[in-house]
PDB file of C-alpha atoms in Angstrom:
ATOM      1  CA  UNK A   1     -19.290 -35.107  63.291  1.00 35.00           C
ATOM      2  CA  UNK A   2     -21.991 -35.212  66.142  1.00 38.00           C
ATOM      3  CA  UNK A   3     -23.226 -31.398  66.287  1.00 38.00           C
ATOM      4  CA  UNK A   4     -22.298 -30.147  70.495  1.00 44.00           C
ATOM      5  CA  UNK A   5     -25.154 -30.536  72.905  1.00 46.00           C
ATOM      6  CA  UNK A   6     -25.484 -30.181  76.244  1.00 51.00           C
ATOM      7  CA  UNK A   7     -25.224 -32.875  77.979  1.00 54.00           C
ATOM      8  CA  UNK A   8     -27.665 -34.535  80.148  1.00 63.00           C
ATOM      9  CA  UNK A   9     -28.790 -33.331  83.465  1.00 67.00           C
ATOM     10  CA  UNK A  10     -25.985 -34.540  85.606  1.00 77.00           C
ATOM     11  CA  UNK A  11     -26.252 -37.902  87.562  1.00 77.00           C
ATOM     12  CA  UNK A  12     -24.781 -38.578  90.656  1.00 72.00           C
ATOM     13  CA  UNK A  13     -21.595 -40.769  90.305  1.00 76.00           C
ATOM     14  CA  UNK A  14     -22.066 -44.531  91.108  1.00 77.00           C
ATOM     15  CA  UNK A  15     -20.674 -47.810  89.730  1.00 76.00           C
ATOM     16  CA  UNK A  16     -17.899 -45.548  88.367  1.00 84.00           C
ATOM     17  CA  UNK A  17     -14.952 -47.669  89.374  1.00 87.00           C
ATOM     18  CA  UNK A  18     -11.908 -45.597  87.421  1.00 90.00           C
ATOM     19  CA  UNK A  19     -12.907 -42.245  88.284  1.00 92.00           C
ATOM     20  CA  UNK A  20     -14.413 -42.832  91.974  1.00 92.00           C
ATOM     21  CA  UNK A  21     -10.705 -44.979  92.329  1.00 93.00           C
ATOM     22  CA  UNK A  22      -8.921 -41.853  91.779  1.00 95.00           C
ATOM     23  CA  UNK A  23     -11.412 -39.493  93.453  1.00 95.00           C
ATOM     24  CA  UNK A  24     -11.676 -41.227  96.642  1.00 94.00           C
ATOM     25  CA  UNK A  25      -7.577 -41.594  96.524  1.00 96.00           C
ATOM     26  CA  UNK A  26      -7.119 -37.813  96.326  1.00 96.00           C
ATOM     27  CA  UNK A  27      -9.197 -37.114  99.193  1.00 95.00           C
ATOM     28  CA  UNK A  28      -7.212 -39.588 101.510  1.00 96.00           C
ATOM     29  CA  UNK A  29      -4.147 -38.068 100.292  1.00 95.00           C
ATOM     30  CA  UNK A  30      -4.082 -35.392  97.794  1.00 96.00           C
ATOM     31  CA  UNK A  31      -1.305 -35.453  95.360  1.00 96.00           C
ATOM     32  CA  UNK A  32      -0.958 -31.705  95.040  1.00 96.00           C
ATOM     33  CA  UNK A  33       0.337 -30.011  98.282  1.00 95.00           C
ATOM     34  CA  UNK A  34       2.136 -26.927  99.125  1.00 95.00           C
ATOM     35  CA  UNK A  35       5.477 -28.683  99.169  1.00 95.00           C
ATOM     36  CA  UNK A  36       4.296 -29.450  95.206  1.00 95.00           C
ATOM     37  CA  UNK A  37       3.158 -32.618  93.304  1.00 94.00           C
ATOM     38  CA  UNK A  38       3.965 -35.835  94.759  1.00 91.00           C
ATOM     39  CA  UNK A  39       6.217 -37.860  92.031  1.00 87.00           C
ATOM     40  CA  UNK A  40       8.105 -35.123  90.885  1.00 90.00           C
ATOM     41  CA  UNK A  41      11.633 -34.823  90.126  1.00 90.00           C
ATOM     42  CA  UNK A  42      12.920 -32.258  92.120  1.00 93.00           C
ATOM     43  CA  UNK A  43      13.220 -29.622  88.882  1.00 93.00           C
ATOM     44  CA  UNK A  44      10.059 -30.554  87.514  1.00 92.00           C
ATOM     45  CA  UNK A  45       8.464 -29.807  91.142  1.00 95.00           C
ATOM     46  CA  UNK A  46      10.556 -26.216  91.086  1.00 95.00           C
ATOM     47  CA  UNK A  47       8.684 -25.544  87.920  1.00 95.00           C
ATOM     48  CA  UNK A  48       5.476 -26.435  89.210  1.00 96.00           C
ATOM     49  CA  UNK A  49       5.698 -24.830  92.752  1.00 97.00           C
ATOM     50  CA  UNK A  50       6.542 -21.512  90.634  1.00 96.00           C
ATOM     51  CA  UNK A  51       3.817 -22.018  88.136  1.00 96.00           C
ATOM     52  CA  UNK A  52       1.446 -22.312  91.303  1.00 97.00           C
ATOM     53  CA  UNK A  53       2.806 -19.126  93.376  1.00 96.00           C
ATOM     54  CA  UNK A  54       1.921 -17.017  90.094  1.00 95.00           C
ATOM     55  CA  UNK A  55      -1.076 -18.542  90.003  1.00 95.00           C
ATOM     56  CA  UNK A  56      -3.346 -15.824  91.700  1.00 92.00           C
ATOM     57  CA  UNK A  57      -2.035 -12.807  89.618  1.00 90.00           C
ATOM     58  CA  UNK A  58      -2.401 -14.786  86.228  1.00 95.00           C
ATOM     59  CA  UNK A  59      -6.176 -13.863  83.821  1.00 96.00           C
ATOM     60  CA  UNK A  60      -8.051 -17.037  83.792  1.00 96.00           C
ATOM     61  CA  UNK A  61      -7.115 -17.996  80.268  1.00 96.00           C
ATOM     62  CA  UNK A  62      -3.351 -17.565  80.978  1.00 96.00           C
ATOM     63  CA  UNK A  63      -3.805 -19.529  84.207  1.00 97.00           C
ATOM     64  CA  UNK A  64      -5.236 -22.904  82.245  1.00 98.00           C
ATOM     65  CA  UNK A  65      -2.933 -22.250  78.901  1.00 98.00           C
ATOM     66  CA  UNK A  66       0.278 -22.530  81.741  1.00 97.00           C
ATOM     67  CA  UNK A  67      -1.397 -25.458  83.412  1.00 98.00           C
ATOM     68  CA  UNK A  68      -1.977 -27.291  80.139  1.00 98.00           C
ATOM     69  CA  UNK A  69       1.706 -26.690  78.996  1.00 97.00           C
ATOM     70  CA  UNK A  70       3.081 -27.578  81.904  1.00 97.00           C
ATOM     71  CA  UNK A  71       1.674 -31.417  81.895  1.00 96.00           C
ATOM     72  CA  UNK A  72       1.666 -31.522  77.691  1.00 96.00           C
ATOM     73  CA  UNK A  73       5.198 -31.624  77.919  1.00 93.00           C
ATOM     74  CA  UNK A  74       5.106 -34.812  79.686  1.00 89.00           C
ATOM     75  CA  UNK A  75       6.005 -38.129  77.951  1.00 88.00           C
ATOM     76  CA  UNK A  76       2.985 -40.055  76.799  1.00 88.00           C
ATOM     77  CA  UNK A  77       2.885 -43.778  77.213  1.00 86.00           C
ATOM     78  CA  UNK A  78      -0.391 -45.844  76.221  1.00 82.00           C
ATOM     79  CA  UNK A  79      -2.307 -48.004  78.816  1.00 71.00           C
ATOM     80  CA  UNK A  80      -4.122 -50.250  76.610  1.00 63.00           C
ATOM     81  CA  UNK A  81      -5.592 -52.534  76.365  1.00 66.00           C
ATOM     82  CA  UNK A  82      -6.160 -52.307  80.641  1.00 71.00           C
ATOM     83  CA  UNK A  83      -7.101 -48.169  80.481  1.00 76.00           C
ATOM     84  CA  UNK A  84      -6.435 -47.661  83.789  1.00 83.00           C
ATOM     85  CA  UNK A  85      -7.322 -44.382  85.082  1.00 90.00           C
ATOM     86  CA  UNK A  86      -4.055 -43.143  87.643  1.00 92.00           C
ATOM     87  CA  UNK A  87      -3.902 -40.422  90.098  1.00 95.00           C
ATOM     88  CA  UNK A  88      -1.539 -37.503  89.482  1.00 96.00           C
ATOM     89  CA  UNK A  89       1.000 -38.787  91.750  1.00 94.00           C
ATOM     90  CA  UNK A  90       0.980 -41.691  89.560  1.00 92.00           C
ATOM     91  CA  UNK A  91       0.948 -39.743  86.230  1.00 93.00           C
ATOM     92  CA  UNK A  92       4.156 -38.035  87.686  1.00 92.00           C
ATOM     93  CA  UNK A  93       6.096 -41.069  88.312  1.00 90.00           C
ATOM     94  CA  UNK A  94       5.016 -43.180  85.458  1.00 87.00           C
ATOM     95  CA  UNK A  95       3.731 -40.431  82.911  1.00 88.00           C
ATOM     96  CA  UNK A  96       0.503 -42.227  81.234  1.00 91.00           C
ATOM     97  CA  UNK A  97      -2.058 -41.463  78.331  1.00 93.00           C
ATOM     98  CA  UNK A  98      -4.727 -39.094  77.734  1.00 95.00           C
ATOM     99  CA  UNK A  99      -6.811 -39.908  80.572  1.00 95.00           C
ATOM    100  CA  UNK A 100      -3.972 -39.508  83.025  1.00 96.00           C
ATOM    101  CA  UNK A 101      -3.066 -35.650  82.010  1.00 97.00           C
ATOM    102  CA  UNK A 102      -7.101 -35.088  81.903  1.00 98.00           C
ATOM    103  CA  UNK A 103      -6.786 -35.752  85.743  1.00 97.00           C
ATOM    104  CA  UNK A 104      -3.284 -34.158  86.330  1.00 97.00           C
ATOM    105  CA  UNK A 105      -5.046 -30.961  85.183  1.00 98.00           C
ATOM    106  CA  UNK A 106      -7.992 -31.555  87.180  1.00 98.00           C
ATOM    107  CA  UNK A 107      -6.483 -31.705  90.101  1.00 98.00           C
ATOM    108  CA  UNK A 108      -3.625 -29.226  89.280  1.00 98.00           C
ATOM    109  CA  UNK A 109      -6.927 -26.575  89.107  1.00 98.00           C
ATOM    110  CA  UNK A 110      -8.099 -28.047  91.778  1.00 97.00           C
ATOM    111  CA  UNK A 111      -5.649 -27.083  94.011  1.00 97.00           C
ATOM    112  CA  UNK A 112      -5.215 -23.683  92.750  1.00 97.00           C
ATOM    113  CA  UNK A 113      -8.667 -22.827  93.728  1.00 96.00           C
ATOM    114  CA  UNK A 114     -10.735 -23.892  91.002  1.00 96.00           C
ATOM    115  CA  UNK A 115     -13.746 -25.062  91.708  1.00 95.00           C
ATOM    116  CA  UNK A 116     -15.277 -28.489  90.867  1.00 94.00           C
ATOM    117  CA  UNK A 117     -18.264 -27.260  89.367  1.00 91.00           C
ATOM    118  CA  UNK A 118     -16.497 -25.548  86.477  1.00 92.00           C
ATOM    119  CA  UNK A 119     -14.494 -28.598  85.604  1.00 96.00           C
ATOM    120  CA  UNK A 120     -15.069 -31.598  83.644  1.00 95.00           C
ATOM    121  CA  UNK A 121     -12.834 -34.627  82.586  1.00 96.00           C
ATOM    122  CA  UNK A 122     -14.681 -35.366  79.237  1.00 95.00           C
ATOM    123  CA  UNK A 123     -14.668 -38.437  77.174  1.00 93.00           C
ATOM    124  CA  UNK A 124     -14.672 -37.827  73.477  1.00 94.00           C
ATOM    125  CA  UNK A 125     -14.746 -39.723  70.405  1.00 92.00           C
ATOM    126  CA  UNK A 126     -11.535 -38.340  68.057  1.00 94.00           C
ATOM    127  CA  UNK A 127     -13.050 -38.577  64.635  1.00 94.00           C
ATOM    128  CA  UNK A 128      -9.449 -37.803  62.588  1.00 93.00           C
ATOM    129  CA  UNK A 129      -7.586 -40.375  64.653  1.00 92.00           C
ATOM    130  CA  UNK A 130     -11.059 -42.792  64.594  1.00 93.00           C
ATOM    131  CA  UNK A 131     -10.401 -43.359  68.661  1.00 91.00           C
ATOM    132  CA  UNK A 132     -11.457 -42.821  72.140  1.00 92.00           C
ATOM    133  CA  UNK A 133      -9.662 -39.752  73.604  1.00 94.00           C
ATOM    134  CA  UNK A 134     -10.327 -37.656  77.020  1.00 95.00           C
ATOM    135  CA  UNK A 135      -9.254 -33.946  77.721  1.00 97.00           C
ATOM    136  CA  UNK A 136      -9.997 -31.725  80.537  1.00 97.00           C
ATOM    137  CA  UNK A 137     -13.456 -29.216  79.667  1.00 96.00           C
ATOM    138  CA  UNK A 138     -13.546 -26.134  81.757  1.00 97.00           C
ATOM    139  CA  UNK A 139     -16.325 -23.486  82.086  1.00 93.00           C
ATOM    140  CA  UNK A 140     -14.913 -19.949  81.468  1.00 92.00           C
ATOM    141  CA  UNK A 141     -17.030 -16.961  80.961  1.00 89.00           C
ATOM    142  CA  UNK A 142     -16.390 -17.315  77.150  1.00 87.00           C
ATOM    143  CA  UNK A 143     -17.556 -20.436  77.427  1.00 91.00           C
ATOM    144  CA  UNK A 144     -16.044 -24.296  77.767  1.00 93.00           C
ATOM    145  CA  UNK A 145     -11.705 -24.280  77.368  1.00 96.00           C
ATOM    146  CA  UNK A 146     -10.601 -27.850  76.345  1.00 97.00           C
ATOM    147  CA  UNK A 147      -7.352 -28.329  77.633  1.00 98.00           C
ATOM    148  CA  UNK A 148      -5.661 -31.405  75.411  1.00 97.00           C
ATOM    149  CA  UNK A 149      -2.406 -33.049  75.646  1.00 96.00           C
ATOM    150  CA  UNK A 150      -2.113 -33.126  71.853  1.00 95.00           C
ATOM    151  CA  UNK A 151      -1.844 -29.494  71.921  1.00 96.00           C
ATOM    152  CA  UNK A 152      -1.001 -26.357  74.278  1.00 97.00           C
ATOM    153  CA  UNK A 153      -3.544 -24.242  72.156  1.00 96.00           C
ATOM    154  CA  UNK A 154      -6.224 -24.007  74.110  1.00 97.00           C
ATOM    155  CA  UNK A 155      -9.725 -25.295  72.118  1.00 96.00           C
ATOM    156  CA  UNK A 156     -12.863 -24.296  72.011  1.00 95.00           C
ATOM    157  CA  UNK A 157     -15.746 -26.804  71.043  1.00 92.00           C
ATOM    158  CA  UNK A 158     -16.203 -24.868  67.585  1.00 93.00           C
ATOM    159  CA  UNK A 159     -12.394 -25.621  66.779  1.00 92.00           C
ATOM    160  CA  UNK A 160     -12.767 -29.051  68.003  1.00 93.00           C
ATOM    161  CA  UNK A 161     -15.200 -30.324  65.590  1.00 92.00           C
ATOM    162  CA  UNK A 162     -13.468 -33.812  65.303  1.00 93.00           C
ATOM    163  CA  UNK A 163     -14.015 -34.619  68.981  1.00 94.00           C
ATOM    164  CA  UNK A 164     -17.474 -35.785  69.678  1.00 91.00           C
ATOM    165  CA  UNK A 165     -18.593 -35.862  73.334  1.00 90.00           C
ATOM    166  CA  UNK A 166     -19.435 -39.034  75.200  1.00 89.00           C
ATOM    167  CA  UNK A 167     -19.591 -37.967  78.735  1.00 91.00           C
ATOM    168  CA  UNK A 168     -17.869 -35.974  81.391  1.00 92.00           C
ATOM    169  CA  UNK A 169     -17.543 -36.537  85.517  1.00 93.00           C
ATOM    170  CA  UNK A 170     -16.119 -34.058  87.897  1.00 93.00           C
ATOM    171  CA  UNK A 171     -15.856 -34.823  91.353  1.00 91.00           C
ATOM    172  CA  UNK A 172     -19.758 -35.664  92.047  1.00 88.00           C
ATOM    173  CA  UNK A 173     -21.024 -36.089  88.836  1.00 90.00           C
ATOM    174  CA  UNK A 174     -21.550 -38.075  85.604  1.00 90.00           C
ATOM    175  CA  UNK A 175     -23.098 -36.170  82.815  1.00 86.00           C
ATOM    176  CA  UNK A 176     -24.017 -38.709  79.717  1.00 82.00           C
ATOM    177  CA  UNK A 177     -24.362 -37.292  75.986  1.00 70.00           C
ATOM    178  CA  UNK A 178     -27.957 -37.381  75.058  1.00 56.00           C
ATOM    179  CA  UNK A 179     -28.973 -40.823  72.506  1.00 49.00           C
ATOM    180  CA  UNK A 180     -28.492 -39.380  68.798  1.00 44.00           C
TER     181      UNK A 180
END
């Protein structure tokens, strides 16, 4: 398993087509709101609304372990072989794969204040499974919290020693694993 590293000094985000699909989407027309997620069944989007409202009073950790849950319990439903990347309005309508709750979460943050610069949809290579995979990476204090939909545990890189980084985008930027 490739040892962590840092990755590269991040690049601004061109020729991106996936993720600058579903970042130009949610700034036409968000999929969060106050009136909730866009999609949702109407007892999903209770849950959600009252998972946001306690959002302020919640530690950090707590906040992200709640938001994780929340989407993990989600159906999952492959995309391949097309991988398309989907906004969270999609996700909630269709459900999707691992990129899809990456960006649920994302935005889900997002919209509770969190800002882009601590957040990072990261590609990873799963070396148990011997596939692709993507989770959510965010920047805490105590350093990076994966949030993955194969588990509401929240990870740290040292207990996710089978995933080996590729790269990660937030809203403005790419940042590419350095060559081995």
């Amino acid at each position: 398993v490739r040892p962590v590293t840092e990755p590269s000094v991040p690049e601004p985000i061109r020729n991106f087509a996936k993720w600058e699909h579903i970042r130009d989407a949610e700034l036409a027309n968000p999929s969060f709101t106050a009136a909730g997620l866009s999609g949702l069944d109407e007892t999903r989007n209770r849950e959600w609304l009252a998972l946001a409202a306690s959002a302020s009073g919640l530690p950090f950790p707590v906040l992200l372990a709640r938001v994780n849950a929340f989407f993990n319990h989600w159906p999952y439903t492959k995309d391949e072989p097309e991988d398309r990347w989907t906004t969270p309005r999609e996700f909630a309508a269709l459900s999707g794969d691992c990129e899809e709750y990456a960006i649920a979460k994302y935005y889900a943050l997002r919209f509770l204040g969190v800002p882009p610069d601590g957040l990072r949809i990261t590609a990873v290579w799963n070396a148990r499974r011997g596939e692709d995979h993507a989770l959510l990476a965010v920047n805490t204090e105590a350093g990076a919290l994966l949030l993955d939909c194969v588990t509401d545990t929240l990870l740290t890189w040292e207990n996710a020693q089978h995933y080996s980084p590729g790269f990660s985008v937030n809203e403005d930027f790419l940042w590419k694993l350095p060559p081995e």
